[in-house]
mmCIF file of C-alpha atoms in Angstrom:
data_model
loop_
_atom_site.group_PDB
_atom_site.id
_atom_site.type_symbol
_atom_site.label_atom_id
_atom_site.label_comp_id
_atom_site.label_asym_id
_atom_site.label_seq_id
_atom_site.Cartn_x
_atom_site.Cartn_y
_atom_site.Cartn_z
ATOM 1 C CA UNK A 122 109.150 60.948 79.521
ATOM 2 C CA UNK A 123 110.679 59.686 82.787
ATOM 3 C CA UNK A 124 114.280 60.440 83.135
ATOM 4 C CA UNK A 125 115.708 57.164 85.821
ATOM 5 C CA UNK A 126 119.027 58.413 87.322
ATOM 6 C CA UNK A 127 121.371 56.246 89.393
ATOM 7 C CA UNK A 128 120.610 55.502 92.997
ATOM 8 C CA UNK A 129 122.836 57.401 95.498
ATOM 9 C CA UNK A 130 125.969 55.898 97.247
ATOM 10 C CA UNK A 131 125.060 58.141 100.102
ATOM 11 C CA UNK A 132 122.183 57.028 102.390
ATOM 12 C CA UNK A 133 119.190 59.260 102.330
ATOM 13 C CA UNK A 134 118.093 61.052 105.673
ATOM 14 C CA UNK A 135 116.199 58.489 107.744
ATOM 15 C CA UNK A 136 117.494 55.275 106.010
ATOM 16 C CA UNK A 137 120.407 53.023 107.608
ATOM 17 C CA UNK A 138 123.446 52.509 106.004
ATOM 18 C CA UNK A 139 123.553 48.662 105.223
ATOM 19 C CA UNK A 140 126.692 46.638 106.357
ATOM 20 C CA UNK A 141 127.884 44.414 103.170
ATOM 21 C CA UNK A 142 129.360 41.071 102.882
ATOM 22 C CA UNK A 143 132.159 41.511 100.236
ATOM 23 C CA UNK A 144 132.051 38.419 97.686
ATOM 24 C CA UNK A 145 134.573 37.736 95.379
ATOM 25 C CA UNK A 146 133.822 38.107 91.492
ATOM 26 C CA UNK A 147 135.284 35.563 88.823
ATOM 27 C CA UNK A 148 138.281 37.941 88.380
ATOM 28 C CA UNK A 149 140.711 38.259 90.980
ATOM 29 C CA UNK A 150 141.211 42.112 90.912
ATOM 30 C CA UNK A 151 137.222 43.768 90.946
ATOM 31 C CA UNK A 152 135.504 42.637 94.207
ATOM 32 C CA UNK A 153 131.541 43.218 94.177
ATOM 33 C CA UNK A 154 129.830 44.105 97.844
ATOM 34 C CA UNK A 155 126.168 43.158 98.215
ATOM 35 C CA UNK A 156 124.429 44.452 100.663
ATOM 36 C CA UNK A 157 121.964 41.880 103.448
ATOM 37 C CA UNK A 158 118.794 41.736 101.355
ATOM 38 C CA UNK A 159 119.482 45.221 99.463
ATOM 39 C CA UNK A 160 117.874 45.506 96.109
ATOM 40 C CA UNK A 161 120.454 47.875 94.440
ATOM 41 C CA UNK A 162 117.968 50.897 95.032
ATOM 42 C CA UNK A 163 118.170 53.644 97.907
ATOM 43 C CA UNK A 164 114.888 54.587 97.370
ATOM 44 C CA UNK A 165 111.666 53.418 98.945
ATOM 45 C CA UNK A 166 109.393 51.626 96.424
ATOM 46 C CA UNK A 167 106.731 53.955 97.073
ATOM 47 C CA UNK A 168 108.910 56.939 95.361
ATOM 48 C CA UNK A 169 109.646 54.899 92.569
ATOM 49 C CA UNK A 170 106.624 55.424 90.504
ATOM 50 C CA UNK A 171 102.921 56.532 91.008
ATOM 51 C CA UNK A 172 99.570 55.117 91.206
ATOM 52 C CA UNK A 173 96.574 56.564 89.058
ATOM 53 C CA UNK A 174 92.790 55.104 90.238
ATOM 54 C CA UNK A 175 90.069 55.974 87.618
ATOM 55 C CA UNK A 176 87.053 57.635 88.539
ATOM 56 C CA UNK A 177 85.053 54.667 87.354
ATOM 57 C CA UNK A 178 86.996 52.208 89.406
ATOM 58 C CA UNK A 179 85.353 54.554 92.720
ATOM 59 C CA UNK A 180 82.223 55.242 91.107
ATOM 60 C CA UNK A 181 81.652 50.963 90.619
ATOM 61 C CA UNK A 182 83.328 50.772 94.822
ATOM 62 C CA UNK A 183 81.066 53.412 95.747
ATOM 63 C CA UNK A 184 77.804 51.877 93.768
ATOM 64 C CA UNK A 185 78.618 48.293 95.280
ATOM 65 C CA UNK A 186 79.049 49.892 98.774
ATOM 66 C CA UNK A 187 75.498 51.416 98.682
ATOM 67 C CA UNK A 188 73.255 48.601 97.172
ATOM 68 C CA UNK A 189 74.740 46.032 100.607
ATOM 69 C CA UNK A 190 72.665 48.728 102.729
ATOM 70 C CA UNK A 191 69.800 47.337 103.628
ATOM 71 C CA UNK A 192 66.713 49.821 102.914
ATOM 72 C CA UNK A 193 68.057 50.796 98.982
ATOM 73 C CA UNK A 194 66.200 49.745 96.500
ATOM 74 C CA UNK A 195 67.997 51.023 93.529
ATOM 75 C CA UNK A 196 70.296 53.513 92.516
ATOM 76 C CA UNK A 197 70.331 56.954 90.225
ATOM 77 C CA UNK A 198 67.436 59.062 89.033
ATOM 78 C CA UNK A 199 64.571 58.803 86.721
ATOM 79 C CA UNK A 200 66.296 58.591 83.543
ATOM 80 C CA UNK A 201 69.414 56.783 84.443
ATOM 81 C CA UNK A 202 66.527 54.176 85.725
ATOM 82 C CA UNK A 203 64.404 53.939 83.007
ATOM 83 C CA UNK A 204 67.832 53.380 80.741
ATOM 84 C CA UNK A 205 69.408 50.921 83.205
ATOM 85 C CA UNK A 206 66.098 48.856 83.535
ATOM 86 C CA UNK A 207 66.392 48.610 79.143
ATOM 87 C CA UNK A 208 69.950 47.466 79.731
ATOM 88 C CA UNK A 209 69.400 45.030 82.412
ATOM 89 C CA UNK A 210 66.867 43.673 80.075
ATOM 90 C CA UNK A 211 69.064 43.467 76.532
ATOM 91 C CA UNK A 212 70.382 39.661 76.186
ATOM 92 C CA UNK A 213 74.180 40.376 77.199
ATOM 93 C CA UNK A 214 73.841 43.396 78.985
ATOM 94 C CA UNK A 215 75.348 43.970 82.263
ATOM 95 C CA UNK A 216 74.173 45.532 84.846
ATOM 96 C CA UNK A 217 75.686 49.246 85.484
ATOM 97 C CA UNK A 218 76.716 49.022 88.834
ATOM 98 C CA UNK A 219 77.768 52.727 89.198
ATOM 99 C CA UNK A 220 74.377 53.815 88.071
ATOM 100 C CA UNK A 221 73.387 56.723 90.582
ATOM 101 C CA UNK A 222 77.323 57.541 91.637
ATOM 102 C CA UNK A 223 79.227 60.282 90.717
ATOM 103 C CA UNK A 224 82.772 61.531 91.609
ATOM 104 C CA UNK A 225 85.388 63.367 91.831
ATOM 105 C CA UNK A 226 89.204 61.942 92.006
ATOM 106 C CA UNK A 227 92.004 63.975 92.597
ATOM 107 C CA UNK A 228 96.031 62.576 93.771
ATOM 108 C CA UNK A 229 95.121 61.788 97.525
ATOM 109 C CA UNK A 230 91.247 62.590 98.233
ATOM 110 C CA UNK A 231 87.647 61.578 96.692
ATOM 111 C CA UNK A 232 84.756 63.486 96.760
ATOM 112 C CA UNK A 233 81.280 61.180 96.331
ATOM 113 C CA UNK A 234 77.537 61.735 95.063
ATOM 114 C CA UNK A 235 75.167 59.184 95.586
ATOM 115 C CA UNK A 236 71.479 58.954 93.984
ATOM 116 C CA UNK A 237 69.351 56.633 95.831
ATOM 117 C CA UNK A 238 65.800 54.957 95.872
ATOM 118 C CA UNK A 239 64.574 53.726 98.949
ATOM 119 C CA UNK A 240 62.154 50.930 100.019
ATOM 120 C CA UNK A 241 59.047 52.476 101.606
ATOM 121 C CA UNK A 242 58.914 52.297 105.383
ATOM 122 C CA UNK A 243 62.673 52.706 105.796
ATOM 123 C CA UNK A 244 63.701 55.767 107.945
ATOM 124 C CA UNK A 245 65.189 57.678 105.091
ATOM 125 C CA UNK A 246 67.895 59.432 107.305
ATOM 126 C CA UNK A 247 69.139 55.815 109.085
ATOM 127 C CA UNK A 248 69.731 54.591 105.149
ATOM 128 C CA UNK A 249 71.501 57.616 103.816
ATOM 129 C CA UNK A 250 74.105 57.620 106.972
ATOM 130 C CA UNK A 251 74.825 53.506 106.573
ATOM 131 C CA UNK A 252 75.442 54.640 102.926
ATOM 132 C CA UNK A 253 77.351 56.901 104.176
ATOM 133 C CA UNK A 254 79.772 55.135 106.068
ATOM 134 C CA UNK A 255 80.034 51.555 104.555
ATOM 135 C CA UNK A 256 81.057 53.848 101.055
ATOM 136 C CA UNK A 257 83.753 55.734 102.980
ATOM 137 C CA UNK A 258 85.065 52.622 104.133
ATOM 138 C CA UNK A 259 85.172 50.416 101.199
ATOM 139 C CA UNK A 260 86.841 53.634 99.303
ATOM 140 C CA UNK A 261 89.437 54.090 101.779
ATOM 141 C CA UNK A 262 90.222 50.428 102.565
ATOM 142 C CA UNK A 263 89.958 49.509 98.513
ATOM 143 C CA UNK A 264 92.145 52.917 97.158
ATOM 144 C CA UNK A 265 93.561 54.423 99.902
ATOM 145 C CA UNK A 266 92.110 57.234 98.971
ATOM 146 C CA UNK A 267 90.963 59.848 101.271
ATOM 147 C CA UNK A 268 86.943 60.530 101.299
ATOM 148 C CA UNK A 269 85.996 63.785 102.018
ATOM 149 C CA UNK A 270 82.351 64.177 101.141
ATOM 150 C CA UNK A 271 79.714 61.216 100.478
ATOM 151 C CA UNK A 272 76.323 63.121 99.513
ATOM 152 C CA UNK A 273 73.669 61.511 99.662
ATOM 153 C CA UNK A 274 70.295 62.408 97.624
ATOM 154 C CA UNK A 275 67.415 59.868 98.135
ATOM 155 C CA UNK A 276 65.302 60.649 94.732
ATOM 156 C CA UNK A 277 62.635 58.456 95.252
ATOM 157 C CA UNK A 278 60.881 55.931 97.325
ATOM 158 C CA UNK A 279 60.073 52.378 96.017
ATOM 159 C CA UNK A 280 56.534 51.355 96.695
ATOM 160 C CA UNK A 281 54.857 47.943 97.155
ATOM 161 C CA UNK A 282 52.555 48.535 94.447
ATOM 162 C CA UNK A 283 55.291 49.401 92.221
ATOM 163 C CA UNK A 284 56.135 45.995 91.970
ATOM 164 C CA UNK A 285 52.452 44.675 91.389
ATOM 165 C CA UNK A 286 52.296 47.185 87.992
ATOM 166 C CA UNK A 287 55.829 46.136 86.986
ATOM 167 C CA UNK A 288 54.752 42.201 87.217
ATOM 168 C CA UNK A 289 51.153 42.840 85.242
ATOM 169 C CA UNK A 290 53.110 44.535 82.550
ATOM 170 C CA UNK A 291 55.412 41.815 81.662
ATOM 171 C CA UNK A 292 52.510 39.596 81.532
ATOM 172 C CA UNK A 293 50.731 41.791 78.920
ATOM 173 C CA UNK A 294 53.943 41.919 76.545
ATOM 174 C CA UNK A 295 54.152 38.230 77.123
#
């Protein structure tokens, strides 16, 4: 439970003490001073309450972040594949855009692990550091939390082939 106690009548260090206009109330004997565009509150509004971000709101930044890179092909393991490919695929299913992402959220920092597959022919090490960075920078810019640690684990590379044996086996369920 959050005990609210009374704003002080004292500025606090590093604040200016605001000049009033003093403004006459209905009654002749109480007068009420307002302050030039005070709000009644000493305090800053960013000490008067705190922001939580869930881990899955940086997990889905983080996901989005990766697939723009050019050179990714998809995202997570072999499992988390196999079951995202079955989900894509149920009528009403959604896509799992933080498939492959995992993290860690504390109060001010982020610490991010990132499962790729890459296209064949990419140069693995130019894809995992544009990963990388465009993830540290949507995280920061989007949260304002600070990233620490974006590691990056390429599990697999997606061949040309791979989509000639994905195509012939949709046409034999067909």
């Amino acid at each position: 439970m959050t005990t609210i106690q009374p704003a002080a009548t004292v500025p606090s260090a590093g604040t200016a003490s605001r000049t009033g206009t003093t403004k006459q109330s209905g009654s002749a004997s109480g007068t009420t001073t307002v302050g030039s565009g005070a709000t009644g509150a000493a305090e800053p509004a960013a000490t008067r309450g705190r922001t939580s971000i869930a881990d899955t709101v940086v997990v889905k930044i983080a996901g989005m972040a990766a697939r723009e890179i050019p050179g990714v092909h998809d995202m997570g393991g072999g499992l988390s594949r196999t079951l995202g490919a079955v989900r894509d695929r149920v009528p009403g299913g959604r896509p799992n855009v933080g498939r492959g992402v995992k993290v860690e959220v504390g109060e001010r920092q982020t610490a991010i692990d990132v499962d790729l597959v890459v296209e064949y022919g990419v140069a693995i090490t130019d894809v995992a550091h544009d990963v990388r960075e465009n993830v540290i920078a949507a995280v920061e810019r989007t949260t304002g939390l600070e990233v620490v640690e974006v590691n990056v684990t390429v599990n697999d590379v997606h061949l040309p082939e791979d989509d000639d044996e994905v195509a012939s086996s949709e046409t034999r369920v067909a």
